Amino acid sequence: METILVLAHTETDGSLAKPVREALHAAATLHKSLAGSKFVVGLIGDNVQAAANSIAACPATKYFGVTGADFSQSRYATDAAAAEAIVKAAQAAVVVAPATSRWARVLPGVAQRLGGRADTHVTGMAATDGKISVSRWYYRQRMEGALTRTQRPWFIGIDPGSQSACDCGPGAAAVEMVAVSLTVASQRTTVVGLREPKADAQTIRPDAQLLFVTGAGWTKKQADGQTHVPEAEKLILDFLKHTRASLGSSKSLVDLGGEGQAVLPFLSHLNQIGQTGATPRHAKGLSTCCHGEEPHTVGWRFINERRAISLDPNCGWARGKADVLYVADAFAVMKKVNELQAKA
Ligand SMILES: Cc1cc2nc3c(=O)[nH]c(=O)nc-3n(C[C@H](O)[C@H](O)[C@H](O)COP(=O)(O)OP(=O)(O)OC[C@H]3O[C@@H](n4cnc5c(N)ncnc54)[C@H](O)[C@@H]3O)c2cc1C
């Protein structure tokens, strides 16, 4: 009988972030299809009662907690000690955790301590004839592989955004506290604060509903024979401000800077999507001024509804890559869209 443990950390306000609910959904589904399995939850944070109560209606039969000020911040030594203690207390065989930056750097080390194994970037879990398998993508998201393991405990990091979130409602959960004795050395590191770009400067937003992709066309000569880069910059930033969309870019556009051409200053290679860029996951995508060559639509595979605005009716998107193609001038369309957004 396998015990499936979902391991989660609380946010600074004591709540659970969406990736936790995604991991819960994936683990609960696995538990359902794995006859005789047990399903438990382990929570780490300053105080985890509110978090446990917020998901009390999930099918977990037991909640474990490691609490205290030492466990409120992201710190390898204390997070690893807490995870190790909960896995042991729960006698967990399969440990499912959201691959937040906090867990991603800790759990492979905990697997090593416990003689287990860890798999990262998992996007699916299944059980067939009592055997668990996980799936993940390889070769820049072009091939999907499924694998099984006999080694336990098996730590599985679920890629945020790859699962639907469980809608387990609130209730009253009884949390069994697990004691962790910390050495002085493990408490040496302290998080003194968080630095993040201003909301307007932060253009990569993994949780956004919409991915807005910009292509090199924004910097090309337009019908009047001139480039309109400052206007493009304003249209794009205004749209992001109104919609809080995440900003993606084609490789051509981010490369232009290196070639000494006029570019949009807020774009970096971190914004690039595609074969040699990122493969973000969003409910919707809107590409503007992109030619959208076939191999680079790889970055769009995990976008559910795809739309594009391009002047060229013969581009790859026109041939069925986008759900909706607007053959139009993106400057004119986005100007109108921004006017409507401003009124909304
Ligand atoms: C090994 C390798 C790896 C690569 N990896 C990637 C990758 O990961 N991601 C990636 O994106 N690319 C990648 N590329 C580059 C890719 O092949 C294309 O060159 C690139 O994606 C094209 O970018 P683009 O569509 O922005 O620019 P362009 O091909 O220049 O297209 C610009 C488009 O803008 C349109 N346009 C111009 N003005 C307007 C307007 N006013 N309104 C509407 N439309 C307008 C034009 O009609 C045109 O279709 C890679 C290439 C190689 C060789």
mmCIF file of C-alpha atoms and ligand atoms in Angstrom:
data_model
loop_
_atom_site.group_PDB
_atom_site.id
_atom_site.type_symbol
_atom_site.label_atom_id
_atom_site.label_comp_id
_atom_site.label_asym_id
_atom_site.label_seq_id
_atom_site.Cartn_x
_atom_site.Cartn_y
_atom_site.Cartn_z
ATOM 1 C CA MET A 1 0.000 0.000 0.000
ATOM 2 C CA GLU A 2 1.523 3.293 -1.131
ATOM 3 C CA THR A 3 1.110 6.420 0.993
ATOM 4 C CA ILE A 4 0.910 9.511 -1.185
ATOM 5 C CA LEU A 5 1.983 12.683 0.593
ATOM 6 C CA VAL A 6 1.404 16.167 -0.791
ATOM 7 C CA LEU A 7 4.044 18.458 0.629
ATOM 8 C CA ALA A 8 3.293 22.184 0.705
ATOM 9 C CA HIS A 9 4.615 25.371 2.227
ATOM 10 C CA THR A 10 2.408 28.286 3.154
ATOM 11 C CA GLU A 11 2.812 31.788 1.755
ATOM 12 C CA THR A 12 3.834 34.614 4.093
ATOM 13 C CA ASP A 13 0.162 35.372 4.815
ATOM 14 C CA GLY A 14 -0.471 31.741 5.806
ATOM 15 C CA SER A 15 -2.399 30.865 2.642
ATOM 16 C CA LEU A 16 -1.667 28.195 0.035
ATOM 17 C CA ALA A 17 -0.692 29.297 -3.472
ATOM 18 C CA LYS A 18 -2.309 27.926 -6.642
ATOM 19 C CA PRO A 19 0.523 25.461 -7.442
ATOM 20 C CA VAL A 20 -0.314 23.666 -4.161
ATOM 21 C CA ARG A 21 -3.896 23.173 -5.270
ATOM 22 C CA GLU A 22 -2.608 21.868 -8.609
ATOM 23 C CA ALA A 23 -0.371 19.329 -6.859
ATOM 24 C CA LEU A 24 -3.306 18.359 -4.618
ATOM 25 C CA HIS A 25 -5.512 17.771 -7.646
ATOM 26 C CA ALA A 26 -2.864 15.626 -9.368
ATOM 27 C CA ALA A 27 -2.168 13.599 -6.204
ATOM 28 C CA ALA A 28 -5.844 13.113 -5.349
ATOM 29 C CA THR A 29 -6.488 11.839 -8.894
ATOM 30 C CA LEU A 30 -3.558 9.436 -8.576
ATOM 31 C CA HIS A 31 -4.830 8.258 -5.189
ATOM 32 C CA LYS A 32 -8.247 7.536 -6.696
ATOM 33 C CA SER A 33 -6.770 5.332 -9.401
ATOM 34 C CA LEU A 34 -4.337 3.523 -7.078
ATOM 35 C CA ALA A 35 -6.299 0.919 -5.148
ATOM 36 C CA GLY A 36 -5.370 0.695 -1.458
ATOM 37 C CA SER A 37 -3.328 3.900 -1.445
ATOM 38 C CA LYS A 38 -3.420 6.396 1.413
ATOM 39 C CA PHE A 39 -3.539 10.143 0.824
ATOM 40 C CA VAL A 40 -2.059 12.582 3.353
ATOM 41 C CA VAL A 41 -0.926 16.210 3.390
ATOM 42 C CA GLY A 42 2.138 17.798 5.001
ATOM 43 C CA LEU A 43 2.319 21.542 5.594
ATOM 44 C CA ILE A 44 5.236 23.749 6.535
ATOM 45 C CA GLY A 45 5.011 27.368 7.690
ATOM 46 C CA ASP A 46 4.827 29.733 10.604
ATOM 47 C CA ASN A 47 1.322 28.509 11.378
ATOM 48 C CA VAL A 48 -0.406 25.996 9.110
ATOM 49 C CA GLN A 49 -3.857 25.649 10.681
ATOM 50 C CA ALA A 50 -5.551 28.179 8.390
ATOM 51 C CA ALA A 51 -3.943 26.553 5.351
ATOM 52 C CA ALA A 52 -5.080 23.069 6.448
ATOM 53 C CA ASN A 53 -8.603 24.366 7.081
ATOM 54 C CA SER A 54 -8.707 25.969 3.641
ATOM 55 C CA ILE A 55 -8.377 22.552 1.938
ATOM 56 C CA ALA A 56 -10.099 20.428 4.592
ATOM 57 C CA ALA A 57 -12.591 19.006 2.102
ATOM 58 C CA CYS A 58 -9.855 17.310 0.052
ATOM 59 C CA PRO A 59 -9.715 13.496 0.267
ATOM 60 C CA ALA A 60 -6.644 13.489 2.579
ATOM 61 C CA THR A 61 -7.117 11.373 5.689
ATOM 62 C CA LYS A 62 -4.368 13.005 7.728
ATOM 63 C CA TYR A 63 -2.544 16.332 7.980
ATOM 64 C CA PHE A 64 0.981 16.745 9.278
ATOM 65 C CA GLY A 65 2.506 20.099 10.148
ATOM 66 C CA VAL A 66 5.904 21.580 10.953
ATOM 67 C CA THR A 67 5.404 25.077 12.289
ATOM 68 C CA GLY A 68 7.225 27.993 13.825
ATOM 69 C CA ALA A 69 8.981 31.185 12.803
ATOM 70 C CA ASP A 70 11.943 29.128 11.585
ATOM 71 C CA PHE A 71 9.779 27.577 8.892
ATOM 72 C CA SER A 72 8.148 30.709 7.549
ATOM 73 C CA GLN A 73 11.048 31.659 5.286
ATOM 74 C CA SER A 74 12.604 29.832 2.376
ATOM 75 C CA ARG A 75 15.835 28.367 3.729
ATOM 76 C CA TYR A 76 17.427 25.136 2.523
ATOM 77 C CA ALA A 77 18.485 23.751 5.919
ATOM 78 C CA THR A 78 15.167 24.233 7.730
ATOM 79 C CA ASP A 79 12.976 23.373 4.743
ATOM 80 C CA ALA A 80 14.933 20.154 4.168
ATOM 81 C CA ALA A 81 14.725 19.202 7.864
ATOM 82 C CA ALA A 82 10.976 19.854 7.917
ATOM 83 C CA ALA A 83 10.338 17.894 4.718
ATOM 84 C CA GLU A 84 12.441 14.975 5.951
ATOM 85 C CA ALA A 85 10.578 14.875 9.287
ATOM 86 C CA ILE A 86 7.144 14.926 7.631
ATOM 87 C CA VAL A 87 8.039 12.235 5.080
ATOM 88 C CA LYS A 88 9.245 10.005 7.915
ATOM 89 C CA ALA A 89 6.211 10.712 10.143
ATOM 90 C CA ALA A 90 3.830 10.000 7.263
ATOM 91 C CA GLN A 91 5.853 6.954 6.109
ATOM 92 C CA ALA A 92 5.323 8.356 2.660
ATOM 93 C CA ALA A 93 6.268 6.322 -0.405
ATOM 94 C CA VAL A 94 5.325 8.940 -2.972
ATOM 95 C CA VAL A 95 5.877 12.618 -2.202
ATOM 96 C CA VAL A 96 4.117 15.044 -4.539
ATOM 97 C CA ALA A 97 5.132 18.699 -4.286
ATOM 98 C CA PRO A 98 4.501 21.789 -6.383
ATOM 99 C CA ALA A 99 7.773 22.738 -8.082
ATOM 100 C CA THR A 100 7.909 26.192 -6.529
ATOM 101 C CA SER A 101 11.403 27.712 -6.424
ATOM 102 C CA ARG A 102 11.396 26.947 -2.685
ATOM 103 C CA TRP A 103 10.712 23.223 -3.071
ATOM 104 C CA ALA A 104 12.647 22.774 -6.303
ATOM 105 C CA ARG A 105 15.955 23.489 -4.596
ATOM 106 C CA VAL A 106 15.263 21.401 -1.522
ATOM 107 C CA LEU A 107 13.477 18.202 -2.435
ATOM 108 C CA PRO A 108 16.161 16.431 -4.514
ATOM 109 C CA GLY A 109 18.454 16.815 -1.491
ATOM 110 C CA VAL A 110 15.822 15.373 0.836
ATOM 111 C CA ALA A 111 15.355 12.443 -1.557
ATOM 112 C CA GLN A 112 19.093 11.814 -1.332
ATOM 113 C CA ARG A 113 19.020 11.879 2.484
ATOM 114 C CA LEU A 114 16.195 9.372 2.592
ATOM 115 C CA GLY A 115 17.647 7.060 -0.045
ATOM 116 C CA GLY A 116 14.865 7.937 -2.463
ATOM 117 C CA ARG A 117 14.704 9.443 -5.931
ATOM 118 C CA ALA A 118 13.409 12.756 -7.283
ATOM 119 C CA ASP A 119 11.875 13.654 -10.629
ATOM 120 C CA THR A 120 11.476 17.240 -11.711
ATOM 121 C CA HIS A 121 9.271 19.024 -14.275
ATOM 122 C CA VAL A 122 6.565 16.388 -14.005
ATOM 123 C CA THR A 123 3.424 17.311 -15.922
ATOM 124 C CA GLY A 124 1.344 14.150 -15.444
ATOM 125 C CA MET A 125 0.893 11.184 -13.102
ATOM 126 C CA ALA A 126 -1.068 7.984 -13.654
ATOM 127 C CA ALA A 127 -1.544 4.524 -12.132
ATOM 128 C CA THR A 128 -2.041 1.436 -14.288
ATOM 129 C CA ASP A 129 -2.370 -2.035 -12.740
ATOM 130 C CA GLY A 130 -1.086 -0.663 -9.442
ATOM 131 C CA LYS A 131 2.022 0.852 -11.039
ATOM 132 C CA ILE A 132 2.605 4.596 -10.877
ATOM 133 C CA SER A 133 4.079 6.424 -13.848
ATOM 134 C CA VAL A 134 4.922 10.072 -14.335
ATOM 135 C CA SER A 135 5.342 12.001 -17.547
ATOM 136 C CA ARG A 136 7.485 14.963 -18.492
ATOM 137 C CA TRP A 137 8.652 16.698 -21.673
ATOM 138 C CA TYR A 138 12.100 16.404 -23.224
ATOM 139 C CA TYR A 139 14.040 18.106 -26.009
ATOM 140 C CA ARG A 140 12.528 21.559 -25.625
ATOM 141 C CA GLN A 141 9.014 20.222 -25.078
ATOM 142 C CA ARG A 142 8.921 18.250 -28.319
ATOM 143 C CA MET A 143 8.877 14.699 -26.901
ATOM 144 C CA GLU A 144 6.903 13.468 -23.941
ATOM 145 C CA GLY A 145 8.311 10.584 -21.913
ATOM 146 C CA ALA A 146 6.621 8.420 -19.275
ATOM 147 C CA LEU A 147 8.620 6.642 -16.588
ATOM 148 C CA THR A 148 8.109 4.437 -13.565
ATOM 149 C CA ARG A 149 10.312 3.838 -10.549
ATOM 150 C CA THR A 150 10.541 1.129 -7.945
ATOM 151 C CA GLN A 151 12.665 3.220 -5.557
ATOM 152 C CA ARG A 152 10.871 4.821 -2.615
ATOM 153 C CA PRO A 153 10.400 7.458 -1.345
ATOM 154 C CA TRP A 154 9.767 8.919 -4.765
ATOM 155 C CA PHE A 155 9.706 12.738 -4.847
ATOM 156 C CA ILE A 156 7.696 14.191 -7.707
ATOM 157 C CA GLY A 157 7.889 17.920 -8.478
ATOM 158 C CA ILE A 158 4.799 19.033 -10.388
ATOM 159 C CA ASP A 159 5.355 21.883 -12.836
ATOM 160 C CA PRO A 160 3.118 24.807 -11.843
ATOM 161 C CA GLY A 161 0.516 25.576 -14.475
ATOM 162 C CA SER A 162 0.429 22.005 -15.808
ATOM 163 C CA GLN A 163 -2.581 20.813 -13.770
ATOM 164 C CA SER A 164 -6.015 22.083 -12.987
ATOM 165 C CA ALA A 165 -6.320 23.324 -9.421
ATOM 166 C CA CYS A 166 -8.421 21.328 -6.941
ATOM 167 C CA ASP A 167 -11.481 23.124 -5.678
ATOM 168 C CA CYS A 168 -11.438 21.404 -2.256
ATOM 169 C CA GLY A 169 -13.466 23.602 0.014
ATOM 170 C CA PRO A 170 -12.727 24.713 3.574
ATOM 171 C CA GLY A 171 -13.543 22.966 6.849
ATOM 172 C CA ALA A 172 -11.859 22.014 10.085
ATOM 173 C CA ALA A 173 -8.703 19.929 9.706
ATOM 174 C CA ALA A 174 -6.881 18.255 12.600
ATOM 175 C CA VAL A 175 -3.157 18.774 12.103
ATOM 176 C CA GLU A 176 -0.686 16.380 13.729
ATOM 177 C CA MET A 177 2.387 18.446 14.635
ATOM 178 C CA VAL A 178 5.786 16.951 13.858
ATOM 179 C CA ALA A 179 8.692 18.142 16.012
ATOM 180 C CA VAL A 180 11.939 19.109 14.278
ATOM 181 C CA SER A 181 15.019 19.890 16.336
ATOM 182 C CA LEU A 182 17.201 22.382 14.513
ATOM 183 C CA THR A 183 20.897 22.879 14.952
ATOM 184 C CA VAL A 184 22.207 26.432 15.314
ATOM 185 C CA ALA A 185 24.024 26.035 11.985
ATOM 186 C CA SER A 186 20.758 25.337 10.190
ATOM 187 C CA GLN A 187 19.362 28.684 11.349
ATOM 188 C CA ARG A 188 22.269 30.810 10.167
ATOM 189 C CA THR A 189 20.761 32.026 6.896
ATOM 190 C CA THR A 190 18.085 34.686 7.158
ATOM 191 C CA VAL A 191 15.915 36.227 4.482
ATOM 192 C CA VAL A 192 16.207 39.970 5.086
ATOM 193 C CA GLY A 193 13.752 41.094 2.451
ATOM 194 C CA LEU A 194 12.463 40.660 -1.057
ATOM 195 C CA ARG A 195 13.489 42.783 -4.007
ATOM 196 C CA GLU A 196 11.343 42.672 -7.077
ATOM 197 C CA PRO A 197 10.920 44.882 -10.116
ATOM 198 C CA LYS A 198 8.117 47.451 -10.038
ATOM 199 C CA ALA A 199 4.820 46.033 -11.322
ATOM 200 C CA ASP A 200 5.266 47.851 -14.654
ATOM 201 C CA ALA A 201 8.804 46.560 -15.134
ATOM 202 C CA GLN A 202 7.881 42.973 -14.329
ATOM 203 C CA THR A 203 6.693 41.681 -17.682
ATOM 204 C CA ILE A 204 6.962 37.912 -17.124
ATOM 205 C CA ARG A 205 3.917 36.770 -15.203
ATOM 206 C CA PRO A 206 3.506 32.973 -15.177
ATOM 207 C CA ASP A 207 0.101 33.218 -13.474
ATOM 208 C CA ALA A 208 -1.406 35.580 -16.050
ATOM 209 C CA GLN A 209 -4.434 34.413 -18.030
ATOM 210 C CA LEU A 210 -2.944 35.791 -21.232
ATOM 211 C CA LEU A 211 0.442 35.538 -22.926
ATOM 212 C CA PHE A 212 1.040 38.535 -25.202
ATOM 213 C CA VAL A 213 3.754 37.796 -27.763
ATOM 214 C CA THR A 214 5.560 40.514 -29.667
ATOM 215 C CA GLY A 215 7.472 39.941 -32.891
ATOM 216 C CA ALA A 216 10.074 41.820 -34.898
ATOM 217 C CA GLY A 217 7.348 43.462 -36.969
ATOM 218 C CA TRP A 218 6.896 46.045 -34.205
ATOM 219 C CA THR A 219 10.311 47.478 -35.101
ATOM 220 C CA LYS A 220 10.082 47.169 -38.904
ATOM 221 C CA LYS A 221 9.377 49.963 -41.384
ATOM 222 C CA GLN A 222 5.660 50.447 -41.707
ATOM 223 C CA ALA A 223 3.453 51.571 -44.621
ATOM 224 C CA ASP A 224 4.799 55.140 -44.380
ATOM 225 C CA GLY A 225 8.368 53.861 -44.841
ATOM 226 C CA GLN A 226 9.288 54.739 -41.236
ATOM 227 C CA THR A 227 9.786 52.704 -38.050
ATOM 228 C CA HIS A 228 7.580 53.554 -35.069
ATOM 229 C CA VAL A 229 9.400 52.011 -32.137
ATOM 230 C CA PRO A 230 8.394 54.564 -29.430
ATOM 231 C CA GLU A 231 4.751 54.146 -30.470
ATOM 232 C CA ALA A 232 5.120 50.352 -30.399
ATOM 233 C CA GLU A 233 6.628 50.584 -26.917
ATOM 234 C CA LYS A 234 3.708 52.628 -25.621
ATOM 235 C CA LEU A 235 1.069 50.372 -27.205
ATOM 236 C CA ILE A 236 2.653 47.226 -25.748
ATOM 237 C CA LEU A 237 3.205 48.649 -22.252
ATOM 238 C CA ASP A 238 -0.295 50.153 -22.141
ATOM 239 C CA PHE A 239 -1.765 46.786 -23.078
ATOM 240 C CA LEU A 240 0.260 45.043 -20.364
ATOM 241 C CA LYS A 241 -0.781 47.644 -17.814
ATOM 242 C CA HIS A 242 -4.472 47.198 -18.632
ATOM 243 C CA THR A 243 -4.507 43.408 -18.869
ATOM 244 C CA ARG A 244 -1.628 42.294 -16.580
ATOM 245 C CA ALA A 245 -0.727 39.856 -19.371
ATOM 246 C CA SER A 246 2.655 38.137 -19.444
ATOM 247 C CA LEU A 247 4.991 39.354 -22.189
ATOM 248 C CA GLY A 248 6.638 36.924 -24.601
ATOM 249 C CA SER A 249 8.788 37.698 -27.612
ATOM 250 C CA SER A 250 10.033 36.053 -30.772
ATOM 251 C CA LYS A 251 13.761 35.386 -30.950
ATOM 252 C CA SER A 252 14.157 37.866 -33.793
ATOM 253 C CA LEU A 253 12.867 40.726 -31.708
ATOM 254 C CA VAL A 254 15.047 40.088 -28.646
ATOM 255 C CA ASP A 255 18.062 39.473 -30.899
ATOM 256 C CA LEU A 256 17.723 42.845 -32.597
ATOM 257 C CA GLY A 257 19.269 44.604 -29.598
ATOM 258 C CA GLY A 258 22.485 42.658 -30.057
ATOM 259 C CA GLU A 259 22.539 43.683 -33.698
ATOM 260 C CA GLY A 260 22.444 47.389 -32.835
ATOM 261 C CA GLN A 261 18.918 47.984 -34.155
ATOM 262 C CA ALA A 262 16.150 49.949 -32.468
ATOM 263 C CA VAL A 263 14.516 47.668 -29.914
ATOM 264 C CA LEU A 264 11.993 47.648 -27.136
ATOM 265 C CA PRO A 265 14.054 48.230 -23.969
ATOM 266 C CA PHE A 266 11.841 46.177 -21.646
ATOM 267 C CA LEU A 267 12.444 42.944 -23.590
ATOM 268 C CA SER A 268 15.237 40.551 -22.713
ATOM 269 C CA HIS A 269 16.050 36.997 -23.739
ATOM 270 C CA LEU A 270 14.038 35.894 -20.720
ATOM 271 C CA ASN A 271 10.941 36.915 -22.675
ATOM 272 C CA GLN A 272 11.781 34.711 -25.638
ATOM 273 C CA ILE A 273 9.436 31.827 -26.299
ATOM 274 C CA GLY A 274 9.932 28.875 -28.621
ATOM 275 C CA GLN A 275 12.394 26.120 -29.364
ATOM 276 C CA THR A 276 15.323 27.994 -27.844
ATOM 277 C CA GLY A 277 13.224 30.062 -25.455
ATOM 278 C CA ALA A 278 10.651 29.399 -22.771
ATOM 279 C CA THR A 279 7.510 27.295 -23.074
ATOM 280 C CA PRO A 280 5.055 29.167 -20.883
ATOM 281 C CA ARG A 281 1.574 27.905 -20.023
ATOM 282 C CA HIS A 282 -1.365 30.269 -20.187
ATOM 283 C CA ALA A 283 -5.076 29.978 -20.890
ATOM 284 C CA LYS A 284 -4.856 32.341 -23.862
ATOM 285 C CA GLY A 285 -2.216 33.734 -26.190
ATOM 286 C CA LEU A 286 -2.136 36.717 -28.523
ATOM 287 C CA SER A 287 0.791 37.065 -30.909
ATOM 288 C CA THR A 288 1.429 40.352 -32.648
ATOM 289 C CA CYS A 289 3.753 41.148 -35.559
ATOM 290 C CA CYS A 290 5.167 37.611 -35.571
ATOM 291 C CA HIS A 291 5.839 35.432 -38.563
ATOM 292 C CA GLY A 292 5.569 32.390 -36.275
ATOM 293 C CA GLU A 293 7.730 29.768 -37.947
ATOM 294 C CA GLU A 294 6.778 26.165 -37.310
ATOM 295 C CA PRO A 295 9.533 24.996 -34.891
ATOM 296 C CA HIS A 296 9.047 28.066 -32.757
ATOM 297 C CA THR A 297 5.383 27.566 -32.265
ATOM 298 C CA VAL A 298 6.618 24.890 -29.822
ATOM 299 C CA GLY A 299 6.464 27.629 -27.241
ATOM 300 C CA TRP A 300 2.769 27.915 -27.908
ATOM 301 C CA ARG A 301 1.939 24.267 -27.330
ATOM 302 C CA PHE A 302 0.680 24.876 -23.818
ATOM 303 C CA ILE A 303 -1.471 27.860 -24.710
ATOM 304 C CA ASN A 304 -5.082 26.784 -24.891
ATOM 305 C CA GLU A 305 -6.582 29.481 -27.118
ATOM 306 C CA ARG A 306 -4.257 31.157 -29.633
ATOM 307 C CA ARG A 307 -4.873 34.310 -31.610
ATOM 308 C CA ALA A 308 -2.542 36.306 -33.844
ATOM 309 C CA ILE A 309 -2.412 39.678 -35.552
ATOM 310 C CA SER A 310 -0.221 39.831 -38.646
ATOM 311 C CA LEU A 311 -0.163 41.781 -41.886
ATOM 312 C CA ASP A 312 0.854 38.646 -43.763
ATOM 313 C CA PRO A 313 -2.059 36.307 -44.590
ATOM 314 C CA ASN A 314 0.411 33.625 -45.708
ATOM 315 C CA CYS A 315 2.317 33.315 -42.449
ATOM 316 C CA GLY A 316 2.432 30.020 -40.563
ATOM 317 C CA TRP A 317 -0.342 31.158 -38.232
ATOM 318 C CA ALA A 318 -2.665 31.741 -41.177
ATOM 319 C CA ARG A 319 -2.243 28.097 -42.064
ATOM 320 C CA GLY A 320 -4.039 26.838 -39.020
ATOM 321 C CA LYS A 321 -1.599 27.387 -36.151
ATOM 322 C CA ALA A 322 -3.773 30.039 -34.539
ATOM 323 C CA ASP A 323 -7.403 29.542 -33.604
ATOM 324 C CA VAL A 324 -8.143 33.057 -34.841
ATOM 325 C CA LEU A 325 -5.960 35.139 -37.174
ATOM 326 C CA TYR A 326 -6.542 38.847 -37.669
ATOM 327 C CA VAL A 327 -4.914 39.949 -40.934
ATOM 328 C CA ALA A 328 -4.510 43.546 -39.834
ATOM 329 C CA ASP A 329 -2.104 46.263 -38.760
ATOM 330 C CA ALA A 330 -1.198 45.491 -35.136
ATOM 331 C CA PHE A 331 -0.548 49.192 -34.442
ATOM 332 C CA ALA A 332 -4.149 50.017 -35.354
ATOM 333 C CA VAL A 333 -5.666 46.977 -33.621
ATOM 334 C CA MET A 334 -3.771 47.426 -30.348
ATOM 335 C CA LYS A 335 -4.530 51.159 -30.282
ATOM 336 C CA LYS A 336 -8.240 50.355 -30.470
ATOM 337 C CA VAL A 337 -7.934 47.509 -27.948
ATOM 338 C CA ASN A 338 -6.173 49.819 -25.490
ATOM 339 C CA GLU A 339 -8.862 52.467 -25.885
ATOM 340 C CA LEU A 340 -11.515 49.858 -25.102
ATOM 341 C CA GLN A 341 -9.500 48.494 -22.161
ATOM 342 C CA ALA A 342 -9.101 51.985 -20.716
ATOM 343 C CA LYS A 343 -12.888 52.378 -20.673
ATOM 344 C CA ALA A 344 -13.534 48.902 -19.229
HETATM 345 C C1 LIG B 1 18.323 27.315 -34.206
HETATM 346 C C2 LIG B 1 17.235 28.351 -34.199
HETATM 347 C C3 LIG B 1 16.448 28.470 -33.099
HETATM 348 C C4 LIG B 1 15.434 29.423 -33.039
HETATM 349 N N1 LIG B 1 14.662 29.506 -31.917
HETATM 350 C C5 LIG B 1 13.651 30.389 -31.891
HETATM 351 C C6 LIG B 1 12.815 30.476 -30.764
HETATM 352 O O1 LIG B 1 12.983 29.772 -29.769
HETATM 353 N N2 LIG B 1 11.816 31.384 -30.764
HETATM 354 C C7 LIG B 1 11.597 32.210 -31.857
HETATM 355 O O2 LIG B 1 10.663 33.026 -31.794
HETATM 356 N N3 LIG B 1 12.366 32.133 -32.924
HETATM 357 C C8 LIG B 1 13.399 31.264 -32.979
HETATM 358 N N4 LIG B 1 14.196 31.226 -34.077
HETATM 359 C C9 LIG B 1 14.007 32.242 -35.133
HETATM 360 C C10 LIG B 1 12.844 31.898 -36.048
HETATM 361 O O3 LIG B 1 13.273 30.994 -37.034
HETATM 362 C C11 LIG B 1 12.293 33.155 -36.730
HETATM 363 O O4 LIG B 1 13.328 33.804 -37.416
HETATM 364 C C12 LIG B 1 11.660 34.148 -35.758
HETATM 365 O O5 LIG B 1 10.764 33.502 -34.892
HETATM 366 C C13 LIG B 1 10.907 35.207 -36.548
HETATM 367 O O6 LIG B 1 10.562 36.256 -35.644
HETATM 368 P P1 LIG B 1 9.431 37.290 -35.946
HETATM 369 O O7 LIG B 1 8.213 36.565 -36.353
HETATM 370 O O8 LIG B 1 9.332 38.221 -34.788
HETATM 371 O O9 LIG B 1 10.056 38.206 -37.146
HETATM 372 P P2 LIG B 1 9.852 38.232 -38.705
HETATM 373 O O10 LIG B 1 10.073 36.899 -39.306
HETATM 374 O O11 LIG B 1 10.665 39.375 -39.163
HETATM 375 O O12 LIG B 1 8.325 38.585 -38.872
HETATM 376 C C14 LIG B 1 7.762 39.841 -38.608
HETATM 377 C C15 LIG B 1 6.289 39.769 -38.920
HETATM 378 O O13 LIG B 1 5.689 40.976 -38.518
HETATM 379 C C16 LIG B 1 4.639 41.276 -39.439
HETATM 380 N N5 LIG B 1 4.333 42.691 -39.306
HETATM 381 C C17 LIG B 1 5.114 43.762 -39.603
HETATM 382 N N6 LIG B 1 4.452 44.907 -39.330
HETATM 383 C C18 LIG B 1 3.228 44.563 -38.873
HETATM 384 C C19 LIG B 1 2.089 45.290 -38.433
HETATM 385 N N7 LIG B 1 2.064 46.608 -38.420
HETATM 386 N N8 LIG B 1 1.019 44.579 -38.016
HETATM 387 C C20 LIG B 1 1.022 43.219 -38.016
HETATM 388 N N9 LIG B 1 2.059 42.487 -38.433
HETATM 389 C C21 LIG B 1 3.151 43.151 -38.857
HETATM 390 C C22 LIG B 1 5.228 40.856 -40.791
HETATM 391 O O14 LIG B 1 4.204 40.612 -41.713
HETATM 392 C C23 LIG B 1 5.987 39.573 -40.430
HETATM 393 O O15 LIG B 1 5.135 38.448 -40.571
HETATM 394 C C24 LIG B 1 15.221 30.286 -34.145
HETATM 395 C C25 LIG B 1 16.015 30.145 -35.266
HETATM 396 C C26 LIG B 1 17.013 29.205 -35.315
HETATM 397 C C27 LIG B 1 17.875 29.097 -36.535
#
